[in-house]
CSV table of C-alpha atoms in Angstrom, one decimal:
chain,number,residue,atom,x,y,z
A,1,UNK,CA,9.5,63.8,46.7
A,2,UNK,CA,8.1,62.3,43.5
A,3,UNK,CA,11.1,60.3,43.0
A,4,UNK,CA,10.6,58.7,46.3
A,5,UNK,CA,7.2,57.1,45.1
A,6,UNK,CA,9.3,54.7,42.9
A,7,UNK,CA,11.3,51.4,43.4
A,8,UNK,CA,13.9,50.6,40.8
A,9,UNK,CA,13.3,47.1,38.7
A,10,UNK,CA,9.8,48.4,38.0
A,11,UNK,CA,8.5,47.4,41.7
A,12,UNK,CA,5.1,48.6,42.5
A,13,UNK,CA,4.8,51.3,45.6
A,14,UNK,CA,1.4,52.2,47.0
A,15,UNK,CA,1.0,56.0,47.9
A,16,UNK,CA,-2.6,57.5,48.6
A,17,UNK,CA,-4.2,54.8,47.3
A,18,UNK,CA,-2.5,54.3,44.4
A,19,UNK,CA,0.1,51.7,42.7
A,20,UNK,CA,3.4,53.3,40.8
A,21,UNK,CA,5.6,51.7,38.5
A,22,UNK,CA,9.2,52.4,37.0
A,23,UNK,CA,10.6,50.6,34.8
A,24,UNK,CA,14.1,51.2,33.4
A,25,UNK,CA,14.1,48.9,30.3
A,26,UNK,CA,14.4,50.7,27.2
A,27,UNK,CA,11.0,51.0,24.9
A,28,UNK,CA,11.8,49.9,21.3
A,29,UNK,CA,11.1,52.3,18.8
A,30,UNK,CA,8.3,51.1,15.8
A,31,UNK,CA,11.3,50.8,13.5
A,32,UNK,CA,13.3,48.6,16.3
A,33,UNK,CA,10.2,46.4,16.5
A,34,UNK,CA,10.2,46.1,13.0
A,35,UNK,CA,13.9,44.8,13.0
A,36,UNK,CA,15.1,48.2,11.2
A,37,UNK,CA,17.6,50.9,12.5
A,38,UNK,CA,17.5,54.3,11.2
A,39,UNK,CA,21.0,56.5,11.8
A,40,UNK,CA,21.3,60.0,11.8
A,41,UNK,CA,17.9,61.5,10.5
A,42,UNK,CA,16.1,64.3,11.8
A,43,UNK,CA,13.3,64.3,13.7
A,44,UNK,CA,10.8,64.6,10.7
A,45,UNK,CA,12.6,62.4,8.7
A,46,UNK,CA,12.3,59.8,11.2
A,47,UNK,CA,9.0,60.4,11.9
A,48,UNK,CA,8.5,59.3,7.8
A,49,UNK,CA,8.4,63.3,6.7
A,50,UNK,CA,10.5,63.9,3.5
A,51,UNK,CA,11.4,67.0,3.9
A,52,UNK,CA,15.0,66.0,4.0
A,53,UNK,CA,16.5,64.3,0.9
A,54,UNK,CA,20.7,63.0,1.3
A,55,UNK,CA,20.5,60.4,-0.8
A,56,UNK,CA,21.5,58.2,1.5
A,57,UNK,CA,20.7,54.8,2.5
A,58,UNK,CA,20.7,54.7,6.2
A,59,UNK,CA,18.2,51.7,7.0
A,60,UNK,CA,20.0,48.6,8.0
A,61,UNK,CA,18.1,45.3,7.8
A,62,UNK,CA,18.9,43.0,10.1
A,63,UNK,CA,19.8,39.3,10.1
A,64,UNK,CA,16.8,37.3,10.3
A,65,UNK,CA,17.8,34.6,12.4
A,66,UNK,CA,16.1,31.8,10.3
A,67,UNK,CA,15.5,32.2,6.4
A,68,UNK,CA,12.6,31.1,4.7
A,69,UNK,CA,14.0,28.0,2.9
A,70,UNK,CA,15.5,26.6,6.7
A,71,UNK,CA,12.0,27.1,8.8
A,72,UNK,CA,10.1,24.0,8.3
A,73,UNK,CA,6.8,24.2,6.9
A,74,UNK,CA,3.6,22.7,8.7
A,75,UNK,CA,3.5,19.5,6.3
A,76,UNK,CA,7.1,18.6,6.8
A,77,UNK,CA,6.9,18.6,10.8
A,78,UNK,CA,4.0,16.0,10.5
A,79,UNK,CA,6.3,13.7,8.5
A,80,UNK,CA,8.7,13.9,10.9
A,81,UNK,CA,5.9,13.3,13.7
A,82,UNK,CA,4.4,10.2,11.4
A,83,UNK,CA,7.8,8.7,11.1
A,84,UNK,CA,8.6,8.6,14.5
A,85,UNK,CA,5.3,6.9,15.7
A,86,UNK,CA,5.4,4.6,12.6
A,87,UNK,CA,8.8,3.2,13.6
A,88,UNK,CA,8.0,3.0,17.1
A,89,UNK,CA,4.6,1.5,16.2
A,90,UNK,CA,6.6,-0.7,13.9
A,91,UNK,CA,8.8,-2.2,17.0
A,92,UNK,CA,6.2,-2.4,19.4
A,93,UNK,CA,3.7,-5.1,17.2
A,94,UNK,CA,6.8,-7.0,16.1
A,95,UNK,CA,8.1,-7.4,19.7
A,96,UNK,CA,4.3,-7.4,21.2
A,97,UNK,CA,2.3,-8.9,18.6
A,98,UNK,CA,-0.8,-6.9,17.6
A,99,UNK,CA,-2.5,-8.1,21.0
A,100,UNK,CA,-0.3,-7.1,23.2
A,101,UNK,CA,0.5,-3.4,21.6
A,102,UNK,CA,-1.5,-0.7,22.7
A,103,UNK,CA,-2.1,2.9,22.0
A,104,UNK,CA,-0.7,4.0,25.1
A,105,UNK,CA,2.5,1.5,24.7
A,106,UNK,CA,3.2,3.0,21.5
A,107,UNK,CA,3.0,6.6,22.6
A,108,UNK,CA,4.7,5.8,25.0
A,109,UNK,CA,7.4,4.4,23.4
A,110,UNK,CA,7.4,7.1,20.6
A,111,UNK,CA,7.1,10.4,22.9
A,112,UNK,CA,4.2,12.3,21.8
A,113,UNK,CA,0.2,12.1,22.7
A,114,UNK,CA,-2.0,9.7,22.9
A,115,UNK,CA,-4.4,11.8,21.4
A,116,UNK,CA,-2.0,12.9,18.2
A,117,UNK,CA,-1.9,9.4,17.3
A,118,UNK,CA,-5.3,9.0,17.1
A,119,UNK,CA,-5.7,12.4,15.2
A,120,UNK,CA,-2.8,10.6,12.3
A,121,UNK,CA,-4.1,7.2,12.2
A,122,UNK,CA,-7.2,6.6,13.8
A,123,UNK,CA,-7.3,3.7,15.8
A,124,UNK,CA,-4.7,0.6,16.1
A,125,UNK,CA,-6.1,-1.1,13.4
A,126,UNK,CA,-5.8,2.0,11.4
A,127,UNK,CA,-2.5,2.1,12.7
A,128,UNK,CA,-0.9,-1.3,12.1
A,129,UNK,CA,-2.4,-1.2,8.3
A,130,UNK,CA,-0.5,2.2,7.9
A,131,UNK,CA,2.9,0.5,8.9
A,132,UNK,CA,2.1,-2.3,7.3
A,133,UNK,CA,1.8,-0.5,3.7
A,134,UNK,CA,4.3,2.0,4.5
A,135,UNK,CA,7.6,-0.5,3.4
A,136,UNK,CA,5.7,-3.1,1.4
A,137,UNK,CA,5.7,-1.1,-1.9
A,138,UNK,CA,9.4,-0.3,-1.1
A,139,UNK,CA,10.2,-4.3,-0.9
A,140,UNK,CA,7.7,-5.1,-3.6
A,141,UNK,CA,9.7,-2.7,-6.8
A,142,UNK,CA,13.0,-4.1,-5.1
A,143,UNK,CA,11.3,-8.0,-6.1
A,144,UNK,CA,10.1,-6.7,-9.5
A,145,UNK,CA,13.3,-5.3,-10.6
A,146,UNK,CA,15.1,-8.2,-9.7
A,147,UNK,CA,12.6,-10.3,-11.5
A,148,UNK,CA,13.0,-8.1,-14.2
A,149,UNK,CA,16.4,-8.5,-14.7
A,150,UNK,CA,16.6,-12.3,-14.5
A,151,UNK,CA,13.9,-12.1,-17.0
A,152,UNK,CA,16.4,-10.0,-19.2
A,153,UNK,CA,19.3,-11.9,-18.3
A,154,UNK,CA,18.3,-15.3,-19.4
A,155,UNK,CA,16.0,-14.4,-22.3
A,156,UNK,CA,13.1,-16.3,-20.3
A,157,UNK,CA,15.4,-19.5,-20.0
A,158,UNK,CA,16.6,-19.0,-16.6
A,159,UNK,CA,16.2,-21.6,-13.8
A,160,UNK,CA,13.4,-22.3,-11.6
A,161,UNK,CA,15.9,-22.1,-8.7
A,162,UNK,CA,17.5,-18.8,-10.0
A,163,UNK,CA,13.9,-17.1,-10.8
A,164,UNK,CA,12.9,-18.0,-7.0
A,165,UNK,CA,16.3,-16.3,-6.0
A,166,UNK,CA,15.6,-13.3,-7.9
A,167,UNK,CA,12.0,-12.9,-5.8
A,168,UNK,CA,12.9,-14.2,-2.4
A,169,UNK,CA,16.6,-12.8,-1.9
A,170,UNK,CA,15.4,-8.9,-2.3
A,171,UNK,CA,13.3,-9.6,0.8
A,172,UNK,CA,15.9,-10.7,2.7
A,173,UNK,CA,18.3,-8.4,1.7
A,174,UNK,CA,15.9,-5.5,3.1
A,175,UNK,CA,15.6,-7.1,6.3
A,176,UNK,CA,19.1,-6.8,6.5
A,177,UNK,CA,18.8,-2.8,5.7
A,178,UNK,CA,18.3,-2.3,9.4
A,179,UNK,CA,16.3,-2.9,12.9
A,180,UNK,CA,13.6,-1.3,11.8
A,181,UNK,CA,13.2,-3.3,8.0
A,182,UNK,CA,13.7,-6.2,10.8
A,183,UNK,CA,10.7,-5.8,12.5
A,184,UNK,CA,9.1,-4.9,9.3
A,185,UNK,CA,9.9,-8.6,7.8
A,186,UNK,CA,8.6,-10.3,11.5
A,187,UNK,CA,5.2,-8.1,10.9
A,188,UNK,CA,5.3,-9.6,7.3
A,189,UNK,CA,5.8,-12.8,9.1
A,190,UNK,CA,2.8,-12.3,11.5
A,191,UNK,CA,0.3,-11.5,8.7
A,192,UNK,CA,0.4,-14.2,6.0
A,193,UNK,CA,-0.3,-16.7,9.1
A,194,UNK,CA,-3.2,-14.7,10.2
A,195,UNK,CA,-6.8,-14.9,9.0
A,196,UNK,CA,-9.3,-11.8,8.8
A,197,UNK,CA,-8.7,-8.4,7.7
A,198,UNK,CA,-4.7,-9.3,8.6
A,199,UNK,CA,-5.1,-11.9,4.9
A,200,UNK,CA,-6.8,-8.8,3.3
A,201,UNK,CA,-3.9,-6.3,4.2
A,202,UNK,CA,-1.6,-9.1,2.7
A,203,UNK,CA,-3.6,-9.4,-0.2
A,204,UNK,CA,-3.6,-5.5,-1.0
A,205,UNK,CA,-0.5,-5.2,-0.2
A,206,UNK,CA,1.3,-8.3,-2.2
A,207,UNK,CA,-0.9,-10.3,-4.4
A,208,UNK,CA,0.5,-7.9,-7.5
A,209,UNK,CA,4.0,-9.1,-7.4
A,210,UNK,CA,2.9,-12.8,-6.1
A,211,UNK,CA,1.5,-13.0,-9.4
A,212,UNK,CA,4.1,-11.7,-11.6
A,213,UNK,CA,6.5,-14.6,-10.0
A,214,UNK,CA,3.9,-17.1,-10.7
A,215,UNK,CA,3.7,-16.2,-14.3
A,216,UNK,CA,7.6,-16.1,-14.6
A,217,UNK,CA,6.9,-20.2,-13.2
A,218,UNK,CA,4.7,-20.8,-16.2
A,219,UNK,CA,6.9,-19.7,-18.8
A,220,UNK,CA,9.8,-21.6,-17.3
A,221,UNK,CA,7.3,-24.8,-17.2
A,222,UNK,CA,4.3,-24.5,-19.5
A,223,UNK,CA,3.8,-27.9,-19.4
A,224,UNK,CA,3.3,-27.8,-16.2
A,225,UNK,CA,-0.7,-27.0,-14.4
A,226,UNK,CA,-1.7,-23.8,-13.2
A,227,UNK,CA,-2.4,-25.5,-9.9
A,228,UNK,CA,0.3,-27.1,-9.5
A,229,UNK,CA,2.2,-23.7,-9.4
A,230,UNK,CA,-0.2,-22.5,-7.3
A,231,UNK,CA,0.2,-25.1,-4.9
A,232,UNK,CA,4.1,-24.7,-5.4
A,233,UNK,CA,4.1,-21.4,-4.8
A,234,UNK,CA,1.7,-21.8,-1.6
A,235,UNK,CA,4.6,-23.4,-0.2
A,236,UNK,CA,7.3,-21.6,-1.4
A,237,UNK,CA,5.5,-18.2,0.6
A,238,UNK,CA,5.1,-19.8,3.4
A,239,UNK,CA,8.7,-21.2,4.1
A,240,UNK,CA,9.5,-17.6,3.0
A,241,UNK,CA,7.7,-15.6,5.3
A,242,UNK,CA,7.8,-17.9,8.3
A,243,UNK,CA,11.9,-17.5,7.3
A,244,UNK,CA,11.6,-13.7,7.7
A,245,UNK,CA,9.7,-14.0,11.2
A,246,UNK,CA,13.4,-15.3,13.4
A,247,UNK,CA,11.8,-16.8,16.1
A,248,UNK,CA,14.2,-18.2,17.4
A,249,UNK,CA,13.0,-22.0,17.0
A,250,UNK,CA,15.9,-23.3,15.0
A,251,UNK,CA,18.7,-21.5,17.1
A,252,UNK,CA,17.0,-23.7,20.3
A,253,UNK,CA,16.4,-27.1,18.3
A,254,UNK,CA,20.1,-26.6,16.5
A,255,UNK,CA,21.5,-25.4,20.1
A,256,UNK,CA,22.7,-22.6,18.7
A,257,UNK,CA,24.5,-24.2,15.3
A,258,UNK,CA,21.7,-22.1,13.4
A,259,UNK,CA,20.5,-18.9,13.4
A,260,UNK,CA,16.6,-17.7,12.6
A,261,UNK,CA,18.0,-14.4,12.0
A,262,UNK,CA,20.9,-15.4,9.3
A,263,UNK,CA,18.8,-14.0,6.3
A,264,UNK,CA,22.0,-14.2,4.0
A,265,UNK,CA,22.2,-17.9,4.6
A,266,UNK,CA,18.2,-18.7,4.3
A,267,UNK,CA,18.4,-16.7,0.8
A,268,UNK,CA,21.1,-18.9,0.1
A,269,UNK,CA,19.1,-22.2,0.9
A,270,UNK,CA,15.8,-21.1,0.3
A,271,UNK,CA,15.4,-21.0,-4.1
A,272,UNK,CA,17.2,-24.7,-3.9
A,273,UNK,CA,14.8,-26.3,-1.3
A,274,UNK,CA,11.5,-24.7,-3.0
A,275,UNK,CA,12.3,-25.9,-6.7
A,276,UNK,CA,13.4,-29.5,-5.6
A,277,UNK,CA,9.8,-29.5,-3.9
A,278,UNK,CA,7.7,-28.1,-7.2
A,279,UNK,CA,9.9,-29.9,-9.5
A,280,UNK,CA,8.5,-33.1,-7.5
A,281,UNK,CA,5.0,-31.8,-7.2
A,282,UNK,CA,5.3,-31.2,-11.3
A,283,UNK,CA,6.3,-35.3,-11.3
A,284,UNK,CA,3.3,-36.8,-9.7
């Protein structure tokens, strides 16, 4: 009779009033919850009592399924989180512009929350500056080593065209690292023609180096003016970064003959075109 106010699989039955349960799942012990097995102990010894002594080590520990060292820790999951909606950040303004990329569009894109965004970076201006510095000090030590070892190279008696080399060709070089140091180089592009806070992020973010090259200039030419190397190297920046934007321009005018997006051959070009014109600025 009292069996017959149960259902199997722990299904409630009413009787009088009230509701029954069965269940047929075993209940872990305190040591099973704890991940421990204990073998072959009395019942006080189990219980913790130490009445009992064998000298034997009967408590298995069992596998934890993750070790320490392999669980990620708090700091490293927001990298990961940072990295993804910097590169996808990173693609939107180089395909979009900074206009046309939104919030949304970029979380989109990336695959999280609007709202975690804003908790990492902010706002979008908050956001392009952060993928704005995030490979420029990368690019920047790749320039000063190189200028470094030109420096070295030639004792300081290099060429104007071969110092130019040494600071435009890194650039290139790390556009051709991947998609990604692609749009980077059309962002870099986008800011040295813009006014604003967009000159101040290229300021902070490039001036440093910019003026290491222009002191290499003055060694190589002391007779030369200050301002005419400034001027020279006014121009040399802009050919350079309007190189690593690959609009598309000259593959349309050359139908095709030339490509925007050959950065080997614009590295190879650029140093030669840039010294002819400051050599001929240094003549007037």
């Amino acid at each position: 009779m009292f069996r017959n106010r149960f259902a199997p699989g722990g299904e409630p039955l009413r009787n009088r009033g009230r509701i029954y349960f069965l269940s047929w799942k075993k209940v872990p012990t305190e040591d099973e919850r704890l991940g421990h097995r204990r073998e072959f102990l009395p019942r006080r010894e189990r219980r913790g009592g130490n009445s009992f002594n064998w000298g034997l080590d009967v408590t298995t520990q069992r596998k934890s399924r993750k070790s320490p060292s392999s669980r990620r820790s708090n700091a490293e999951r927001r990298e990961e989180s940072m990295t993804i909606i910097l590169d996808h950040a990173e693609a939107e303004f180089a395909s979009k512009g900074y206009d046309g990329t939104t919030f949304v569009s970029v979380a989109e894109a990336a695959g999280v929350d609007a709202a975690l965004m804003r908790y990492y970076f902010g706002d979008k201006e908050q956001l392009f500056a952060a993928v704005f510095r995030r490979r420029g000090p990368v690019v920047n030590a790749l320039r000063v080593q190189a200028l470094d070892a030109y420096r070295a190279a030639t004792g300081g008696q290099g060429t104007l065209e071969g110092l130019l080399e040494a600071f435009t060709r890194p650039g290139f070089e790390f556009g051709m690292l991947s998609e990604g140091h692609r749009n980077y180089a059309a962002i870099v592009a986008f800011v040295n023609s813009s006014r604003g806070t967009m000159h101040a992020l290229m300021s902070e973010v490039f001036d440093e180096v910019s003026r290491v090259l222009i002191d290499d200039m003055q060694r190589l030419m002391p007779e030369v003016p200050r301002e005419t190397l400034y001027w020279g190297y006014h121009f040399l920046t802009g050919a350079f970064t309007f190189s690593l934007g690959q609009t598309g321009r000259i593959d349309r005018i050359s139908g095709g003959s030339v490509s925007s997006e050959d950065f080997a051959g614009i590295a190879d070009r650029l140093p030669a075109f840039v010294a002819a014109g400051i050599r001929s600025l240094a003549a007037r």
